[in-house]
Amino acid sequence: MILLTVIVAAGVSQGLLLPLLAIFLERMGVSSSMNGLNAAALYVGSFAMTLIAERTLGKLGFKKLASAGLVLVLVSVILFPLVPNVTFWFVLRLLVGIGDSAVHYTAQLWVLMVTPEEKRGRNLSIYGMSYGLGFSLGPLGIPLLQLGDNAPFIVLAVLVLLVLVLVLVKLPDLRAEKLDAEDRPVKRFRRSYALAWYALIPALLYGYMESGINSNFPVYGLRVGLSEQQIAFLLPFIGVGGLILQLPLGMLSDRFERKRILMITGILGGLAFMLVPLAGTSTAAILALLLLAGGMIGSFFSLGLAYAADILPKALLPAANVVASFHFNAGSIAGPNVGGTLMQYGWNGGLFFALGLGFVLFGFLGFAFRKRPDSESGVSLYS
Protein backbone atom coordinates (compact mmCIF):
# COMPACT_ATOMS: atom_id res chain seq x y z
CA MET A 1 0.00 0.00 0.00
CA ILE A 2 2.89 2.37 0.74
CA LEU A 3 4.49 1.64 -2.64
CA LEU A 4 1.17 2.25 -4.39
CA THR A 5 0.80 5.56 -2.52
CA VAL A 6 4.27 6.54 -3.74
CA ILE A 7 3.30 5.74 -7.33
CA VAL A 8 0.04 7.70 -7.10
CA ALA A 9 2.07 10.70 -5.90
CA ALA A 10 4.55 10.26 -8.77
CA GLY A 11 1.64 10.15 -11.22
CA VAL A 12 0.09 13.28 -9.71
CA SER A 13 3.39 15.17 -10.02
CA GLN A 14 3.75 14.34 -13.71
CA GLY A 15 0.06 14.81 -14.48
CA LEU A 16 0.03 18.27 -12.87
CA LEU A 17 3.44 19.65 -13.82
CA LEU A 18 3.14 18.92 -17.57
CA PRO A 19 0.05 21.09 -18.24
CA LEU A 20 0.75 23.56 -15.41
CA LEU A 21 4.23 24.52 -16.62
CA ALA A 22 2.97 24.66 -20.22
CA ILE A 23 0.40 27.25 -19.10
CA PHE A 24 3.05 29.35 -17.37
CA LEU A 25 5.43 29.18 -20.36
CA GLU A 26 2.60 30.26 -22.66
CA ARG A 27 1.94 33.23 -20.35
CA MET A 28 5.65 34.09 -20.51
CA GLY A 29 5.45 34.30 -24.29
CA VAL A 30 7.56 31.20 -24.96
CA SER A 31 7.01 29.67 -28.42
CA SER A 32 5.13 26.39 -28.70
CA SER A 33 8.22 24.60 -30.04
CA MET A 34 10.33 25.80 -27.11
CA ASN A 35 7.47 24.88 -24.76
CA GLY A 36 7.52 21.34 -26.12
CA LEU A 37 11.31 21.13 -25.91
CA ASN A 38 11.16 22.25 -22.30
CA ALA A 39 8.60 19.53 -21.54
CA ALA A 40 10.83 16.91 -23.21
CA ALA A 41 13.45 17.52 -20.51
CA LEU A 42 11.44 15.32 -18.15
CA TYR A 43 11.83 12.33 -20.46
CA VAL A 44 15.52 13.10 -21.02
CA GLY A 45 16.01 12.96 -17.25
CA SER A 46 14.03 9.74 -17.05
CA PHE A 47 16.12 8.19 -19.82
CA ALA A 48 19.36 9.25 -18.12
CA MET A 49 18.29 7.65 -14.86
CA THR A 50 17.70 4.28 -16.52
CA LEU A 51 21.38 4.17 -17.50
CA ILE A 52 22.53 4.22 -13.86
CA ALA A 53 19.46 2.84 -12.07
CA GLU A 54 20.69 -0.71 -11.52
CA ARG A 55 24.07 0.24 -10.04
CA THR A 56 22.55 3.05 -7.96
CA LEU A 57 20.00 0.64 -6.51
CA GLY A 58 22.78 -1.79 -5.65
CA LYS A 59 24.62 0.90 -3.68
CA LEU A 60 21.67 2.65 -2.00
CA GLY A 61 19.00 -0.03 -1.65
CA PHE A 62 15.29 0.33 -2.35
CA LYS A 63 14.31 2.72 0.44
CA LYS A 64 17.16 5.19 -0.04
CA LEU A 65 16.78 5.32 -3.83
CA ALA A 66 13.02 5.93 -3.58
CA SER A 67 13.61 8.60 -0.93
CA ALA A 68 16.28 10.30 -3.05
CA GLY A 69 13.89 10.37 -6.02
CA LEU A 70 11.15 11.95 -3.91
CA VAL A 71 13.60 14.55 -2.56
CA LEU A 72 14.58 15.56 -6.10
CA VAL A 73 10.92 15.99 -7.04
CA LEU A 74 10.15 17.90 -3.84
CA VAL A 75 13.06 20.35 -4.23
CA SER A 76 12.18 20.95 -7.89
CA VAL A 77 8.50 21.61 -7.12
CA ILE A 78 9.50 24.17 -4.48
CA LEU A 79 11.94 25.94 -6.85
CA PHE A 80 9.64 26.16 -9.90
CA PRO A 81 7.60 29.19 -8.68
CA LEU A 82 10.60 30.82 -7.00
CA VAL A 83 12.72 31.02 -10.18
CA PRO A 84 10.43 31.51 -13.24
CA ASN A 85 13.16 31.13 -15.86
CA VAL A 86 12.93 28.94 -18.98
CA THR A 87 16.52 27.64 -18.77
CA PHE A 88 16.28 26.98 -15.04
CA TRP A 89 12.96 25.19 -15.52
CA PHE A 90 14.59 22.94 -18.13
CA VAL A 91 17.12 21.87 -15.48
CA LEU A 92 14.39 21.39 -12.88
CA ARG A 93 12.40 19.21 -15.27
CA LEU A 94 15.50 17.11 -15.81
CA LEU A 95 15.65 16.63 -12.04
CA VAL A 96 11.94 15.75 -11.87
CA GLY A 97 12.46 13.18 -14.63
CA ILE A 98 15.41 11.66 -12.76
CA GLY A 99 13.46 11.63 -9.49
CA ASP A 100 10.28 10.15 -10.95
CA SER A 101 12.29 7.53 -12.84
CA ALA A 102 14.10 6.54 -9.64
CA VAL A 103 10.78 6.19 -7.82
CA HIS A 104 9.23 4.15 -10.65
CA TYR A 105 12.24 1.88 -11.04
CA THR A 106 12.40 1.20 -7.32
CA ALA A 107 8.69 0.67 -6.76
CA GLN A 108 7.96 -1.56 -9.75
CA LEU A 109 11.04 -3.72 -9.11
CA TRP A 110 10.20 -3.97 -5.41
CA VAL A 111 6.66 -5.07 -6.23
CA LEU A 112 8.00 -7.62 -8.72
CA MET A 113 10.44 -9.16 -6.29
CA VAL A 114 8.20 -9.44 -3.23
CA THR A 115 5.03 -10.60 -4.99
CA PRO A 116 4.30 -14.34 -5.21
CA GLU A 117 4.08 -15.60 -8.79
CA GLU A 118 0.39 -16.49 -8.44
CA LYS A 119 -0.45 -12.85 -7.60
CA ARG A 120 2.11 -11.11 -9.82
CA GLY A 121 -0.25 -10.14 -12.63
CA ARG A 122 -2.84 -8.74 -10.23
CA ASN A 123 -0.34 -6.72 -8.21
CA LEU A 124 1.45 -5.30 -11.26
CA SER A 125 -1.93 -4.33 -12.71
CA ILE A 126 -2.85 -2.53 -9.48
CA TYR A 127 0.53 -0.80 -9.72
CA GLY A 128 -0.25 0.39 -13.26
CA MET A 129 -3.72 1.51 -12.25
CA SER A 130 -2.26 3.50 -9.35
CA TYR A 131 0.02 5.48 -11.65
CA GLY A 132 -2.82 6.01 -14.14
CA LEU A 133 -5.06 7.24 -11.32
CA GLY A 134 -2.41 9.69 -10.12
CA PHE A 135 -1.71 10.95 -13.63
CA SER A 136 -5.44 11.51 -14.16
CA LEU A 137 -5.82 13.35 -10.85
CA GLY A 138 -2.86 15.65 -11.53
CA PRO A 139 -4.60 18.09 -13.91
CA LEU A 140 -7.35 18.60 -11.33
CA GLY A 141 -4.85 20.78 -9.48
CA ILE A 142 -4.89 23.42 -12.24
CA PRO A 143 -8.03 25.17 -10.86
CA LEU A 144 -5.95 25.93 -7.74
CA LEU A 145 -4.46 28.76 -9.82
CA GLN A 146 -7.56 30.74 -8.81
CA LEU A 147 -6.04 30.88 -5.32
CA GLY A 148 -2.73 32.19 -6.67
CA ASP A 149 0.04 31.06 -9.01
CA ASN A 150 1.91 29.33 -6.19
CA ALA A 151 -1.06 27.34 -4.87
CA PRO A 152 -0.70 24.23 -7.11
CA PHE A 153 3.01 23.99 -6.34
CA ILE A 154 2.40 24.31 -2.60
CA VAL A 155 -0.25 21.57 -2.58
CA LEU A 156 1.95 19.27 -4.69
CA ALA A 157 4.98 19.92 -2.46
CA VAL A 158 2.96 19.06 0.66
CA LEU A 159 1.75 15.83 -0.97
CA VAL A 160 5.28 14.76 -1.97
CA LEU A 161 6.60 15.67 1.50
CA LEU A 162 3.96 13.54 3.23
CA VAL A 163 4.77 10.58 1.00
CA LEU A 164 8.49 11.06 1.64
CA VAL A 165 7.91 10.99 5.41
CA LEU A 166 5.79 7.84 4.99
CA VAL A 167 8.61 6.13 3.08
CA LEU A 168 11.29 7.16 5.58
CA VAL A 169 9.27 6.06 8.62
CA LYS A 170 7.45 2.95 7.45
CA LEU A 171 9.33 1.19 4.65
CA PRO A 172 12.00 -1.40 5.55
CA ASP A 173 15.51 -0.91 4.19
CA LEU A 174 15.68 -3.82 1.74
CA ARG A 175 18.29 -4.47 -0.91
CA ALA A 176 18.29 -6.47 -4.12
CA GLU A 177 20.34 -9.63 -4.41
CA LYS A 178 24.07 -8.90 -4.55
CA LEU A 179 25.51 -9.04 -8.03
CA ASP A 180 28.61 -10.96 -8.98
CA ALA A 181 31.44 -8.44 -9.13
CA GLU A 182 32.64 -9.95 -12.41
CA ASP A 183 29.18 -10.01 -13.95
CA ARG A 184 29.28 -6.82 -16.01
CA PRO A 185 26.07 -4.84 -16.70
CA VAL A 186 26.31 -5.54 -20.45
CA LYS A 187 26.44 -9.26 -19.72
CA ARG A 188 23.34 -9.06 -17.49
CA PHE A 189 21.46 -7.10 -20.14
CA ARG A 190 22.39 -9.68 -22.77
CA ARG A 191 21.25 -12.53 -20.53
CA SER A 192 17.97 -10.71 -19.86
CA TYR A 193 17.40 -10.32 -23.59
CA ALA A 194 18.36 -13.93 -24.32
CA LEU A 195 15.98 -15.32 -21.72
CA ALA A 196 13.08 -12.83 -21.87
CA TRP A 197 13.22 -10.83 -25.13
CA TYR A 198 9.53 -11.41 -25.78
CA ALA A 199 8.50 -10.17 -22.33
CA LEU A 200 10.55 -6.97 -22.79
CA ILE A 201 8.97 -5.91 -26.12
CA PRO A 202 5.63 -4.79 -24.54
CA ALA A 203 7.36 -1.84 -22.83
CA LEU A 204 8.58 -0.61 -26.24
CA LEU A 205 5.13 -0.97 -27.82
CA TYR A 206 3.40 0.68 -24.87
CA GLY A 207 5.71 3.70 -24.97
CA TYR A 208 5.24 3.94 -28.75
CA MET A 209 1.46 3.83 -28.36
CA GLU A 210 1.18 6.26 -25.45
CA SER A 211 3.33 9.04 -26.90
CA GLY A 212 2.28 8.46 -30.51
CA ILE A 213 -1.45 8.66 -29.82
CA ASN A 214 -1.22 11.62 -27.45
CA SER A 215 0.96 13.58 -29.88
CA ASN A 216 -0.56 12.62 -33.24
CA PHE A 217 -4.25 11.88 -32.67
CA PRO A 218 -5.22 15.59 -32.47
CA VAL A 219 -3.48 16.19 -35.81
CA TYR A 220 -5.09 13.08 -37.31
CA GLY A 221 -8.52 14.11 -36.06
CA LEU A 222 -8.34 17.63 -37.52
CA ARG A 223 -7.14 16.28 -40.88
CA VAL A 224 -9.97 13.76 -41.22
CA GLY A 225 -12.63 16.27 -40.17
CA LEU A 226 -13.13 15.77 -36.44
CA SER A 227 -13.87 18.87 -34.38
CA GLU A 228 -11.64 19.94 -31.51
CA GLN A 229 -14.47 19.02 -29.12
CA GLN A 230 -14.64 15.49 -30.56
CA ILE A 231 -10.86 15.07 -30.26
CA ALA A 232 -10.82 16.26 -26.65
CA PHE A 233 -13.72 13.92 -25.85
CA LEU A 234 -12.30 10.83 -27.58
CA LEU A 235 -8.62 10.88 -26.61
CA PRO A 236 -9.05 9.92 -22.92
CA PHE A 237 -10.93 6.71 -23.79
CA ILE A 238 -7.69 4.82 -24.48
CA GLY A 239 -6.72 5.42 -20.86
CA VAL A 240 -10.25 4.65 -19.66
CA GLY A 241 -10.16 1.29 -21.41
CA GLY A 242 -6.85 0.50 -19.76
CA LEU A 243 -8.14 1.41 -16.30
CA ILE A 244 -11.25 -0.75 -16.76
CA LEU A 245 -9.53 -3.92 -17.95
CA GLN A 246 -6.08 -3.69 -16.36
CA LEU A 247 -6.94 -5.50 -13.14
CA PRO A 248 -9.15 -8.20 -14.76
CA LEU A 249 -6.45 -8.94 -17.35
CA GLY A 250 -3.81 -9.08 -14.63
CA MET A 251 -5.86 -11.57 -12.66
CA LEU A 252 -6.52 -13.63 -15.80
CA SER A 253 -2.78 -13.75 -16.47
CA ASP A 254 -2.28 -15.24 -12.99
CA ARG A 255 -4.74 -18.04 -13.75
CA PHE A 256 -3.78 -18.74 -17.35
CA GLU A 257 -0.49 -18.57 -19.22
CA ARG A 258 0.74 -14.96 -19.17
CA LYS A 259 2.22 -15.19 -22.66
CA ARG A 260 -1.14 -16.31 -24.03
CA ILE A 261 -2.87 -13.25 -22.51
CA LEU A 262 -0.22 -10.95 -24.04
CA MET A 263 -0.65 -12.58 -27.46
CA ILE A 264 -4.45 -12.36 -27.44
CA THR A 265 -4.60 -8.78 -26.18
CA GLY A 266 -1.87 -7.70 -28.61
CA ILE A 267 -3.71 -9.08 -31.62
CA LEU A 268 -7.14 -7.75 -30.57
CA GLY A 269 -5.77 -4.34 -29.60
CA GLY A 270 -3.76 -4.08 -32.81
CA LEU A 271 -6.77 -4.92 -34.96
CA ALA A 272 -8.86 -2.32 -33.11
CA PHE A 273 -6.25 0.35 -33.86
CA MET A 274 -6.10 -0.63 -37.54
CA LEU A 275 -9.88 -0.27 -37.85
CA VAL A 276 -9.97 3.33 -36.56
CA PRO A 277 -9.45 4.96 -40.01
CA LEU A 278 -12.45 2.98 -41.31
CA ALA A 279 -14.63 4.63 -38.65
CA GLY A 280 -14.35 7.98 -40.45
CA THR A 281 -15.72 10.78 -38.27
CA SER A 282 -18.20 8.65 -36.32
CA THR A 283 -17.72 9.53 -32.66
CA ALA A 284 -19.41 6.35 -31.44
CA ALA A 285 -17.35 4.04 -33.67
CA ILE A 286 -14.03 5.69 -32.83
CA LEU A 287 -14.91 5.69 -29.13
CA ALA A 288 -15.68 1.96 -29.18
CA LEU A 289 -12.45 1.13 -31.04
CA LEU A 290 -10.24 3.30 -28.82
CA LEU A 291 -11.91 1.87 -25.71
CA LEU A 292 -11.29 -1.69 -26.95
CA ALA A 293 -7.71 -0.97 -28.03
CA GLY A 294 -6.89 0.81 -24.78
CA GLY A 295 -8.44 -1.98 -22.74
CA MET A 296 -6.44 -4.64 -24.56
CA ILE A 297 -3.02 -2.98 -24.52
CA GLY A 298 -3.36 -0.75 -21.44
CA SER A 299 -1.83 -3.58 -19.38
CA PHE A 300 1.08 -4.24 -21.72
CA PHE A 301 3.80 -2.62 -19.62
CA SER A 302 2.77 -4.28 -16.36
CA LEU A 303 1.99 -7.66 -17.93
CA GLY A 304 5.32 -7.63 -19.76
CA LEU A 305 7.17 -6.99 -16.49
CA ALA A 306 5.18 -9.72 -14.75
CA TYR A 307 6.01 -12.19 -17.54
CA ALA A 308 9.70 -11.22 -17.36
CA ALA A 309 9.62 -11.94 -13.63
CA ASP A 310 8.12 -15.37 -14.39
CA ILE A 311 10.98 -16.17 -16.75
CA LEU A 312 14.09 -14.60 -15.27
CA PRO A 313 16.18 -15.41 -12.19
CA LYS A 314 15.57 -12.72 -9.59
CA ALA A 315 19.21 -11.63 -9.82
CA LEU A 316 18.48 -10.46 -13.38
CA LEU A 317 15.28 -8.54 -12.58
CA PRO A 318 17.06 -5.21 -11.92
CA ALA A 319 18.76 -5.44 -15.33
CA ALA A 320 15.49 -6.43 -17.01
CA ASN A 321 13.75 -3.49 -15.37
CA VAL A 322 16.39 -1.16 -16.84
CA VAL A 323 15.86 -2.70 -20.28
CA ALA A 324 12.08 -2.25 -19.97
CA SER A 325 12.52 1.41 -19.00
CA PHE A 326 14.95 1.90 -21.88
CA HIS A 327 12.45 0.31 -24.27
CA PHE A 328 9.64 2.51 -22.97
CA ASN A 329 11.67 5.68 -23.49
CA ALA A 330 12.80 4.57 -26.94
CA GLY A 331 9.20 3.83 -27.93
CA SER A 332 8.07 7.18 -26.52
CA ILE A 333 10.59 8.97 -28.74
CA ALA A 334 9.77 6.91 -31.85
CA GLY A 335 5.96 7.08 -31.60
CA PRO A 336 5.37 10.77 -32.45
CA ASN A 337 8.07 10.75 -35.14
CA VAL A 338 6.86 7.67 -37.02
CA GLY A 339 3.20 8.70 -36.95
CA GLY A 340 4.00 12.32 -37.77
CA THR A 341 6.16 11.33 -40.74
CA LEU A 342 3.46 9.05 -42.18
CA MET A 343 0.88 11.84 -41.94
CA GLN A 344 3.31 14.39 -43.36
CA TYR A 345 3.51 12.32 -46.53
CA GLY A 346 -0.26 12.17 -46.85
CA TRP A 347 -1.12 8.82 -45.23
CA ASN A 348 -3.22 9.90 -42.26
CA GLY A 349 -4.43 6.38 -41.55
CA GLY A 350 -0.81 5.23 -41.45
CA LEU A 351 -0.67 6.42 -37.83
CA PHE A 352 -3.10 3.68 -36.75
CA PHE A 353 -2.00 1.09 -39.31
CA ALA A 354 1.66 1.17 -38.18
CA LEU A 355 0.61 1.18 -34.53
CA GLY A 356 -1.83 -1.70 -34.92
CA LEU A 357 0.54 -3.73 -37.08
CA GLY A 358 3.19 -3.59 -34.37
CA PHE A 359 0.83 -5.12 -31.79
CA VAL A 360 -0.51 -7.76 -34.19
CA LEU A 361 3.00 -8.85 -35.19
CA PHE A 362 3.94 -9.02 -31.52
CA GLY A 363 0.97 -11.29 -30.86
CA PHE A 364 1.93 -13.77 -33.56
CA LEU A 365 5.62 -13.55 -32.62
CA GLY A 366 4.66 -15.25 -29.37
CA PHE A 367 4.45 -18.58 -31.21
CA ALA A 368 8.22 -18.36 -31.78
CA PHE A 369 9.11 -17.72 -28.13
CA ARG A 370 9.86 -20.57 -25.75
CA LYS A 371 10.86 -20.28 -22.09
CA ARG A 372 14.35 -21.67 -21.57
CA PRO A 373 14.85 -24.19 -18.74
CA ASP A 374 17.90 -22.34 -17.32
CA SER A 375 15.80 -19.31 -16.37
CA GLU A 376 14.40 -20.77 -13.15
CA SER A 377 15.30 -19.21 -9.82
CA GLY A 378 13.97 -18.81 -6.31
CA VAL A 379 16.30 -16.18 -4.90
CA SER A 380 14.59 -13.56 -2.77
CA LEU A 381 15.37 -10.18 -1.26
CA TYR A 382 17.54 -9.86 1.79
CA SER A 383 17.62 -7.07 4.33
mmCIF file of N, CA, C and O in Angstrom, residues 301-337:
data_model
loop_
_atom_site.group_PDB
_atom_site.id
_atom_site.type_symbol
_atom_site.label_atom_id
_atom_site.label_comp_id
_atom_site.label_asym_id
_atom_site.label_seq_id
_atom_site.Cartn_x
_atom_site.Cartn_y
_atom_site.Cartn_z
ATOM 1 N N PHE A 301 2.561 -2.853 -20.372
ATOM 2 C CA PHE A 301 3.798 -2.617 -19.623
ATOM 3 C C PHE A 301 3.847 -3.496 -18.377
ATOM 4 O O PHE A 301 4.846 -4.172 -18.118
ATOM 5 N N SER A 302 2.766 -3.511 -17.603
ATOM 6 C CA SER A 302 2.766 -4.277 -16.357
ATOM 7 C C SER A 302 2.760 -5.781 -16.616
ATOM 8 O O SER A 302 3.455 -6.537 -15.926
ATOM 9 N N LEU A 303 2.012 -6.236 -17.625
ATOM 10 C CA LEU A 303 1.994 -7.660 -17.930
ATOM 11 C C LEU A 303 3.347 -8.127 -18.467
ATOM 12 O O LEU A 303 3.785 -9.251 -18.179
ATOM 13 N N GLY A 304 3.999 -7.273 -19.252
ATOM 14 C CA GLY A 304 5.323 -7.625 -19.755
ATOM 15 C C GLY A 304 6.316 -7.795 -18.617
ATOM 16 O O GLY A 304 7.093 -8.754 -18.595
ATOM 17 N N LEU A 305 6.282 -6.873 -17.648
ATOM 18 C CA LEU A 305 7.174 -6.992 -16.491
ATOM 19 C C LEU A 305 6.860 -8.250 -15.677
ATOM 20 O O LEU A 305 7.761 -8.940 -15.202
ATOM 21 N N ALA A 306 5.571 -8.529 -15.500
ATOM 22 C CA ALA A 306 5.185 -9.722 -14.751
ATOM 23 C C ALA A 306 5.668 -10.989 -15.452
ATOM 24 O O ALA A 306 6.143 -11.928 -14.805
ATOM 25 N N TYR A 307 5.558 -11.017 -16.776
ATOM 26 C CA TYR A 307 6.011 -12.185 -17.537
ATOM 27 C C TYR A 307 7.533 -12.317 -17.459
ATOM 28 O O TYR A 307 8.063 -13.426 -17.326
ATOM 29 N N ALA A 308 8.241 -11.183 -17.505
ATOM 30 C CA ALA A 308 9.697 -11.218 -17.360
ATOM 31 C C ALA A 308 10.091 -11.793 -16.001
ATOM 32 O O ALA A 308 11.052 -12.565 -15.885
ATOM 33 N N ALA A 309 9.339 -11.423 -14.959
ATOM 34 C CA ALA A 309 9.620 -11.945 -13.625
ATOM 35 C C ALA A 309 9.342 -13.444 -13.543
ATOM 36 O O ALA A 309 9.973 -14.154 -12.763
ATOM 37 N N ASP A 310 8.387 -13.931 -14.339
ATOM 38 C CA ASP A 310 8.117 -15.371 -14.387
ATOM 39 C C ASP A 310 9.296 -16.131 -14.987
ATOM 40 O O ASP A 310 9.582 -17.265 -14.600
ATOM 41 N N ILE A 311 9.961 -15.500 -15.945
ATOM 42 C CA ILE A 311 10.979 -16.175 -16.746
ATOM 43 C C ILE A 311 12.370 -16.075 -16.150
ATOM 44 O O ILE A 311 13.134 -17.042 -16.149
ATOM 45 N N LEU A 312 12.708 -14.897 -15.629
ATOM 46 C CA LEU A 312 14.091 -14.598 -15.267
ATOM 47 C C LEU A 312 14.436 -14.985 -13.836
ATOM 48 O O LEU A 312 13.582 -14.948 -12.949
ATOM 49 N N PRO A 313 15.700 -15.309 -13.578
ATOM 50 C CA PRO A 313 16.182 -15.406 -12.194
ATOM 51 C C PRO A 313 16.053 -14.040 -11.537
ATOM 52 O O PRO A 313 16.204 -13.010 -12.202
ATOM 53 N N LYS A 314 15.780 -14.010 -10.249
ATOM 54 C CA LYS A 314 15.573 -12.722 -9.589
ATOM 55 C C LYS A 314 16.806 -11.828 -9.630
ATOM 56 O O LYS A 314 16.700 -10.610 -9.565
ATOM 57 N N ALA A 315 17.990 -12.426 -9.745
ATOM 58 C CA ALA A 315 19.206 -11.627 -9.824
ATOM 59 C C ALA A 315 19.244 -10.777 -11.094
ATOM 60 O O ALA A 315 19.948 -9.773 -11.151
ATOM 61 N N LEU A 316 18.483 -11.198 -12.112
ATOM 62 C CA LEU A 316 18.477 -10.463 -13.377
ATOM 63 C C LEU A 316 17.325 -9.458 -13.473
ATOM 64 O O LEU A 316 17.257 -8.694 -14.444
ATOM 65 N N LEU A 317 16.426 -9.445 -12.503
ATOM 66 C CA LEU A 317 15.280 -8.542 -12.582
ATOM 67 C C LEU A 317 15.677 -7.054 -12.600
ATOM 68 O O LEU A 317 15.068 -6.282 -13.340
ATOM 69 N N PRO A 318 16.668 -6.620 -11.805
ATOM 70 C CA PRO A 318 17.063 -5.213 -11.919
ATOM 71 C C PRO A 318 17.513 -4.838 -13.325
ATOM 72 O O PRO A 318 17.144 -3.777 -13.845
ATOM 73 N N ALA A 319 18.304 -5.708 -13.964
ATOM 74 C CA ALA A 319 18.761 -5.436 -15.329
ATOM 75 C C ALA A 319 17.580 -5.435 -16.301
ATOM 76 O O ALA A 319 17.493 -4.585 -17.197
ATOM 77 N N ALA A 320 16.661 -6.376 -16.137
ATOM 78 C CA ALA A 320 15.491 -6.432 -17.007
ATOM 79 C C ALA A 320 14.617 -5.194 -16.847
ATOM 80 O O ALA A 320 14.038 -4.693 -17.812
ATOM 81 N N ASN A 321 14.528 -4.693 -15.620
ATOM 82 C CA ASN A 321 13.751 -3.487 -15.368
ATOM 83 C C ASN A 321 14.359 -2.287 -16.088
ATOM 84 O O ASN A 321 13.656 -1.427 -16.612
ATOM 85 N N VAL A 322 15.697 -2.223 -16.106
ATOM 86 C CA VAL A 322 16.389 -1.157 -16.838
ATOM 87 C C VAL A 322 16.083 -1.271 -18.325
ATOM 88 O O VAL A 322 15.798 -0.269 -18.999
ATOM 89 N N VAL A 323 16.139 -2.491 -18.854
ATOM 90 C CA VAL A 323 15.858 -2.704 -20.276
ATOM 91 C C VAL A 323 14.432 -2.279 -20.610
ATOM 92 O O VAL A 323 14.178 -1.624 -21.620
ATOM 93 N N ALA A 324 13.471 -2.633 -19.738
ATOM 94 C CA ALA A 324 12.080 -2.251 -19.968
ATOM 95 C C ALA A 324 11.925 -0.735 -19.971
ATOM 96 O O ALA A 324 11.225 -0.174 -20.829
ATOM 97 N N SER A 325 12.582 -0.061 -19.043
ATOM 98 C CA SER A 325 12.518 1.407 -18.999
ATOM 99 C C SER A 325 13.162 2.012 -20.232
ATOM 100 O O SER A 325 12.659 2.991 -20.803
ATOM 101 N N PHE A 326 14.287 1.435 -20.661
ATOM 102 C CA PHE A 326 14.952 1.900 -21.880
ATOM 103 C C PHE A 326 14.032 1.727 -23.084
ATOM 104 O O PHE A 326 13.904 2.622 -23.926
ATOM 105 N N HIS A 327 13.388 0.571 -23.177
ATOM 106 C CA HIS A 327 12.449 0.311 -24.272
ATOM 107 C C HIS A 327 11.301 1.322 -24.266
ATOM 108 O O HIS A 327 10.896 1.832 -25.316
ATOM 109 N N PHE A 328 10.761 1.575 -23.074
ATOM 110 C CA PHE A 328 9.636 2.512 -22.969
ATOM 111 C C PHE A 328 10.041 3.895 -23.468
ATOM 112 O O PHE A 328 9.311 4.534 -24.236
ATOM 113 N N ASN A 329 11.209 4.368 -23.053
ATOM 114 C CA ASN A 329 11.669 5.682 -23.487
ATOM 115 C C ASN A 329 11.951 5.719 -24.985
ATOM 116 O O ASN A 329 11.635 6.703 -25.666
ATOM 117 N N ALA A 330 12.536 4.639 -25.507
ATOM 118 C CA ALA A 330 12.800 4.572 -26.945
ATOM 119 C C ALA A 330 11.497 4.589 -27.735
ATOM 120 O O ALA A 330 11.369 5.289 -28.751
ATOM 121 N N GLY A 331 10.507 3.827 -27.275
ATOM 122 C CA GLY A 331 9.203 3.831 -27.933
ATOM 123 C C GLY A 331 8.528 5.183 -27.847
ATOM 124 O O GLY A 331 7.889 5.638 -28.810
ATOM 125 N N SER A 332 8.674 5.862 -26.701
ATOM 126 C CA SER A 332 8.071 7.182 -26.517
ATOM 127 C C SER A 332 8.664 8.203 -27.479
ATOM 128 O O SER A 332 7.974 9.123 -27.935
ATOM 129 N N ILE A 333 9.949 8.067 -27.789
ATOM 130 C CA ILE A 333 10.591 8.970 -28.743
ATOM 131 C C ILE A 333 10.178 8.633 -30.171
ATOM 132 O O ILE A 333 9.925 9.518 -30.996
ATOM 133 N N ALA A 334 10.078 7.333 -30.482
ATOM 134 C CA ALA A 334 9.769 6.910 -31.846
ATOM 135 C C ALA A 334 8.313 7.164 -32.238
ATOM 136 O O ALA A 334 8.030 7.528 -33.387
ATOM 137 N N GLY A 335 7.384 6.995 -31.287
ATOM 138 C CA GLY A 335 5.960 7.085 -31.599
ATOM 139 C C GLY A 335 5.544 8.351 -32.334
ATOM 140 O O GLY A 335 4.994 8.283 -33.452
ATOM 141 N N PRO A 336 5.787 9.533 -31.767
ATOM 142 C CA PRO A 336 5.367 10.774 -32.449
ATOM 143 C C PRO A 336 6.062 10.974 -33.788
ATOM 144 O O PRO A 336 5.464 11.520 -34.725
ATOM 145 N N ASN A 337 7.325 10.528 -33.903
ATOM 146 C CA ASN A 337 8.073 10.749 -35.139
ATOM 147 C C ASN A 337 7.588 9.861 -36.273
ATOM 148 O O ASN A 337 7.437 10.323 -37.412
#
